[in-house]
CSV table of C-alpha atoms in Angstrom, one decimal:
chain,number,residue,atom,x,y,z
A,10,UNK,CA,24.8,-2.7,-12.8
A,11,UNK,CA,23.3,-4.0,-9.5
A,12,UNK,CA,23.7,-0.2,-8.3
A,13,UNK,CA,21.3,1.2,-10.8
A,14,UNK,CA,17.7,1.2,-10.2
A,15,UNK,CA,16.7,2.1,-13.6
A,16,UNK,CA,18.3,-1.4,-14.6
A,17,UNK,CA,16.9,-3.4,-11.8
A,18,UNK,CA,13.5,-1.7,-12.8
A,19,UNK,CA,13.8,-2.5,-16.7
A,20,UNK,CA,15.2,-6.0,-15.8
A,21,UNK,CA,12.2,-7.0,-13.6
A,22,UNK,CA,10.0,-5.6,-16.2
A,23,UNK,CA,11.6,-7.6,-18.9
A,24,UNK,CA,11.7,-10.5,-17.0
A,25,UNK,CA,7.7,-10.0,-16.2
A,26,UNK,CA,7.0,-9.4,-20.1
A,27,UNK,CA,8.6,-12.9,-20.8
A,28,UNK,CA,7.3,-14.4,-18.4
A,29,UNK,CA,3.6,-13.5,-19.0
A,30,UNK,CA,1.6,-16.1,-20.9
A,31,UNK,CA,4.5,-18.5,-21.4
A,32,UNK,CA,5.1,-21.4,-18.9
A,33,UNK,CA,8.4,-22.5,-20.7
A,34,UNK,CA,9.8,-19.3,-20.2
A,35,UNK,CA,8.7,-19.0,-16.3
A,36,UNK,CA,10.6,-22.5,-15.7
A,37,UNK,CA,13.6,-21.0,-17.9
A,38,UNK,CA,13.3,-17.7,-15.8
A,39,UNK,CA,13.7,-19.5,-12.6
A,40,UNK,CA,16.4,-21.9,-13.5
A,41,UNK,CA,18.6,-18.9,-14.7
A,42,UNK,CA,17.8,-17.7,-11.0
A,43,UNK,CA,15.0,-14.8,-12.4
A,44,UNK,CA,13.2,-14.9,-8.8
A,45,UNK,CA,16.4,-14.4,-7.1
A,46,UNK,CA,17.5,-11.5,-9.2
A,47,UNK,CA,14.2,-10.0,-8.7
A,48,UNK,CA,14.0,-10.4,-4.8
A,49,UNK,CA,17.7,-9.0,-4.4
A,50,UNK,CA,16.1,-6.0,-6.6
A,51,UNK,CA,13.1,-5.1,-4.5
A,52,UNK,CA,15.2,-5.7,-1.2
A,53,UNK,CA,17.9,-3.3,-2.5
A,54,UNK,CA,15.6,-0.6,-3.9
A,55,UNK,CA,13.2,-0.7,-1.3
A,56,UNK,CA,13.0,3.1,-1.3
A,57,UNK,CA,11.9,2.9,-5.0
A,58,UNK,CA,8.9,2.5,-5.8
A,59,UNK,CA,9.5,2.0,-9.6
A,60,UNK,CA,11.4,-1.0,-8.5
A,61,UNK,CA,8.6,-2.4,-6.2
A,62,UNK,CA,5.8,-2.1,-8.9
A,63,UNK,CA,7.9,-3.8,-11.4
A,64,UNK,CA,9.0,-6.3,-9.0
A,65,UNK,CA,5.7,-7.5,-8.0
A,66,UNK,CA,4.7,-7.6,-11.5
A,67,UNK,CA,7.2,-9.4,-12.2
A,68,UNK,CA,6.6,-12.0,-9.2
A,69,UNK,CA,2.8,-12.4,-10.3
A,70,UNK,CA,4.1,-13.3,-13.8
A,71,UNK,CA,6.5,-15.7,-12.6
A,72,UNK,CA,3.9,-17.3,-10.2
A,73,UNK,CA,0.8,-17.4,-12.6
A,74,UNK,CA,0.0,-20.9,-13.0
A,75,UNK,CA,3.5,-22.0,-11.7
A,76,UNK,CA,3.4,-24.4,-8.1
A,77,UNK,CA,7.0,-24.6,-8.5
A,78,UNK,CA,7.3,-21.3,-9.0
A,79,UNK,CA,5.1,-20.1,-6.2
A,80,UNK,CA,6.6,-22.3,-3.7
A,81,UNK,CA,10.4,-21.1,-4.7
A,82,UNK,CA,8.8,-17.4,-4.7
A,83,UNK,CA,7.1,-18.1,-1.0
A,84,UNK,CA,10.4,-20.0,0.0
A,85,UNK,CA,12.7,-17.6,-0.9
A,86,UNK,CA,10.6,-14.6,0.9
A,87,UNK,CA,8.4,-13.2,-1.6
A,88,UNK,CA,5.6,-12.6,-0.3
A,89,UNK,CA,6.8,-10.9,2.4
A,90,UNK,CA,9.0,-8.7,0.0
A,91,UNK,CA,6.0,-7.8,-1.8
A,92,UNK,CA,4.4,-6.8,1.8
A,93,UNK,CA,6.8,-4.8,3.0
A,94,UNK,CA,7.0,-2.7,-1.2
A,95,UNK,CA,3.0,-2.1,-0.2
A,96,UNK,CA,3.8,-1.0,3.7
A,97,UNK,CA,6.6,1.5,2.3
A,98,UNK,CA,4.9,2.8,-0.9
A,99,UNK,CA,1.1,3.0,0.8
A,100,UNK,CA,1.2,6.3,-1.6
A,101,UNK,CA,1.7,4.7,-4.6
A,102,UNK,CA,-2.0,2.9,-6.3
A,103,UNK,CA,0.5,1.1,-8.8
A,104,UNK,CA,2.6,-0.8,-5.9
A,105,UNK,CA,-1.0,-1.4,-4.3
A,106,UNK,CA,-2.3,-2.6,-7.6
A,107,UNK,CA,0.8,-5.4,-8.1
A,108,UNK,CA,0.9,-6.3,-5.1
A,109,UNK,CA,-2.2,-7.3,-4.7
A,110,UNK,CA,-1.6,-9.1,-8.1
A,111,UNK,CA,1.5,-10.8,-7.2
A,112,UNK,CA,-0.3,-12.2,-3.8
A,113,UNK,CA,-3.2,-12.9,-6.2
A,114,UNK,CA,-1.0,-15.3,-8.4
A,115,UNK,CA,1.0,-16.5,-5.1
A,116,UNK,CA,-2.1,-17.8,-3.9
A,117,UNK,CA,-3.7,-19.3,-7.0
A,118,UNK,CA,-4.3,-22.9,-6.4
A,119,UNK,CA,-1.5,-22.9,-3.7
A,120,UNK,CA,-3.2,-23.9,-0.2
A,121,UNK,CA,0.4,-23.7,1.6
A,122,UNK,CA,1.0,-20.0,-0.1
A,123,UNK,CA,-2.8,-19.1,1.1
A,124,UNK,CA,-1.8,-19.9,4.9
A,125,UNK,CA,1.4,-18.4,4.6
A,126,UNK,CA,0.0,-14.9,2.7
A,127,UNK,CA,-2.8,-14.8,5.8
A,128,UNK,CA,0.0,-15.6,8.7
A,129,UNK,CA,2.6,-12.6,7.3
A,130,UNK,CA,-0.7,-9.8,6.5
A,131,UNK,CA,-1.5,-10.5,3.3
A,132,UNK,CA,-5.0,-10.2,4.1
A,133,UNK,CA,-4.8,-6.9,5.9
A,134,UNK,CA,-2.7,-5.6,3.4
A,135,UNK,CA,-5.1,-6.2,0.4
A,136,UNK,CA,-7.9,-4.7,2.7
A,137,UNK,CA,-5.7,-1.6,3.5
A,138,UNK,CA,-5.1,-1.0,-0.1
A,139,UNK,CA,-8.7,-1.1,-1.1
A,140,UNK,CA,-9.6,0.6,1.6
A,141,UNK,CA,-6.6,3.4,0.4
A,142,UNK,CA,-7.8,3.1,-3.4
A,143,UNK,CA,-11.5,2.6,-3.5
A,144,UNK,CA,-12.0,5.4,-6.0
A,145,UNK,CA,-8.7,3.5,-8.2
A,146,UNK,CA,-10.6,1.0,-10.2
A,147,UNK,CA,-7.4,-1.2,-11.1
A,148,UNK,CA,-6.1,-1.4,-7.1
A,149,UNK,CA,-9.9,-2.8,-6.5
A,150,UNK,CA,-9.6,-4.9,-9.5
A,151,UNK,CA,-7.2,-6.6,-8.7
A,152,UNK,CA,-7.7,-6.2,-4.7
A,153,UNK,CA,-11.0,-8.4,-5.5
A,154,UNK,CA,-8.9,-10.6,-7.2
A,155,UNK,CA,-6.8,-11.6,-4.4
A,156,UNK,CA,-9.4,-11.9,-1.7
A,157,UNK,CA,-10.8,-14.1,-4.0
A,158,UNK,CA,-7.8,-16.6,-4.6
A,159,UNK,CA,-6.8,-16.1,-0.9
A,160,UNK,CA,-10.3,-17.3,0.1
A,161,UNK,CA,-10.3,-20.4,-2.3
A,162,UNK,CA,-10.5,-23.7,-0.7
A,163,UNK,CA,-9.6,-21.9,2.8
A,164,UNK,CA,-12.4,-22.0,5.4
A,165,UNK,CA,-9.9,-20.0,7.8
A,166,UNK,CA,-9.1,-17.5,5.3
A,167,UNK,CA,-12.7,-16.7,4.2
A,168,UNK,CA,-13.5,-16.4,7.9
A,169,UNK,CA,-11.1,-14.0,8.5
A,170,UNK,CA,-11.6,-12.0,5.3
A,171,UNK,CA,-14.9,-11.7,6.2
A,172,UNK,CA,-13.8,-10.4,10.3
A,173,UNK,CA,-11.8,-8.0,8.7
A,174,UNK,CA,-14.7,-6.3,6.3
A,175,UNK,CA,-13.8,-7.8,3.0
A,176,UNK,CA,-17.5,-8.8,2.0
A,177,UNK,CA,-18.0,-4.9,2.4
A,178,UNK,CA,-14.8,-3.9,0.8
A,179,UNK,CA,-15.5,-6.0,-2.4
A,180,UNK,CA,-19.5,-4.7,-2.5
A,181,UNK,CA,-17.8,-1.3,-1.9
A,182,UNK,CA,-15.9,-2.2,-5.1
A,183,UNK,CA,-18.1,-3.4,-6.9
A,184,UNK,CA,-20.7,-0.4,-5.9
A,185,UNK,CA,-18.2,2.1,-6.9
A,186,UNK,CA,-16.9,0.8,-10.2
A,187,UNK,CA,-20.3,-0.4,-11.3
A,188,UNK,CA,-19.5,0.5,-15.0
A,189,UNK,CA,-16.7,-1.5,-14.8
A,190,UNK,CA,-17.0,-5.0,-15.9
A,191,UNK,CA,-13.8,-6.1,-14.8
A,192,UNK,CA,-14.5,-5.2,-11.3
C-alpha cells in the first residue's frame, strides 16, 4: 500500500502518536526502520501536503529527546526532506507549523544537527514561515521554538538568526500573540 497516500499519511501519523512521550517506543520505531518508512513517504508524496504535515510530525516525535534518533534522522536526509515539505507547501500554516517543530526537535541538544539545519536553510526557512504566518499563533509557536533550539549553544547560529531579523520576528510574535502564553 506504498501507492496510497491516505496510508502513508495515517502510518506517519500512527507512528508519531506512539512515538510521542515514549522513548522505548522511539528506539523500537527506528529499529523496525520507522524513519525510513517515513522519509520514503514524504519523498514519494511530496505533492501532498497531508503527507508532509504528518511526516514532520512524525520526525519531531521520533527526534524528541532521541541523539540516536536525530542523528539517523539528519543522516538519512531529514532535515532536508522536511525543508523541501515547507518550500513546496509555503500555503499550508500546518506543514509550516511541523516543520518548524521537527527542525525544533532535530536541533534539541544536537550541536552537529544545529550546524547542519543552518548550512541546508533551516534558518531561513523558519524565518520565511513566521514571516508567512505571523497572524497563525501555532506556526509562531512553534517558529519561536526552533530559533530558540537552533540558537542554543551556537554562537554562529545566534549571529545569523539575528542577520536575518529573528530578534524582530520573535518580538513580532510575541507582540501579536500577546494573549498567548504559549507564545
Amino acid at each position: 500500500h506504498g501507492s496510497s497516500a491516505d496510508v502513508q499519511r495515517y502510518g506517519c501519523w500512527a507512528l508519531a502518536r506512539f512515538a510521542c512521550g515514549n522513548a522505548d517506543n522511539r528506539v523500537v520505531i527506528a529499529a523496525e526502520g520507522g524513519i525510513t518508512a517515513v522519509l520514503k513517504a514524504m519523498e514519494e508524496y511530496v505533492s501532498t501536503a497531508d503527507v508532509q504535515l504528518r511526516g514532520c510530525f512524525a520526525l519531531g516525535d521520533l527526534a524528541a529527546g532521541s541523539a540516536g534518533n536525530q542523528a539517523t534522522i539528519a543522516e538519512k536526509g531529514g532535515v532536508e526532506a522536511v525543508l523541501m515539505a515547507m518550500d513546496v507547501h509555503g500555503s499550508s500554516a500546518d506543514v509550516q507549523r511541523y516543520g518548524c517543530w521537527a527542525l525544533a526537535r532535530f536541533a534539541c541538544g544536537n550541536a552537529d544537527n544545529r550546524v547542519v539545519i543552518a548550512a541546508e536553510g533551516g534558518i531561513t526557512a523558519v524565518l520565511k514561515a513566521m514571516e508567512e504566518y505571523v497572524s497563525t499563533a501555532d506556526v509562531q509557536l512553534r517558529g519561536c521554538f526552533a530559533l530558540g533550539d537552533l540558537a542554543a549553544g551556537s554562537a554562529g547560529n545566534q549571529a545569523t538568526i539575528a542577520e536575518k531579523g529573528g530578534v524582530e520576528a520573535v518580538l513580532m510574535a510575541m507582540d501579536v500573540h500577546g494573549s498567548s502564553a504559549d507564545v
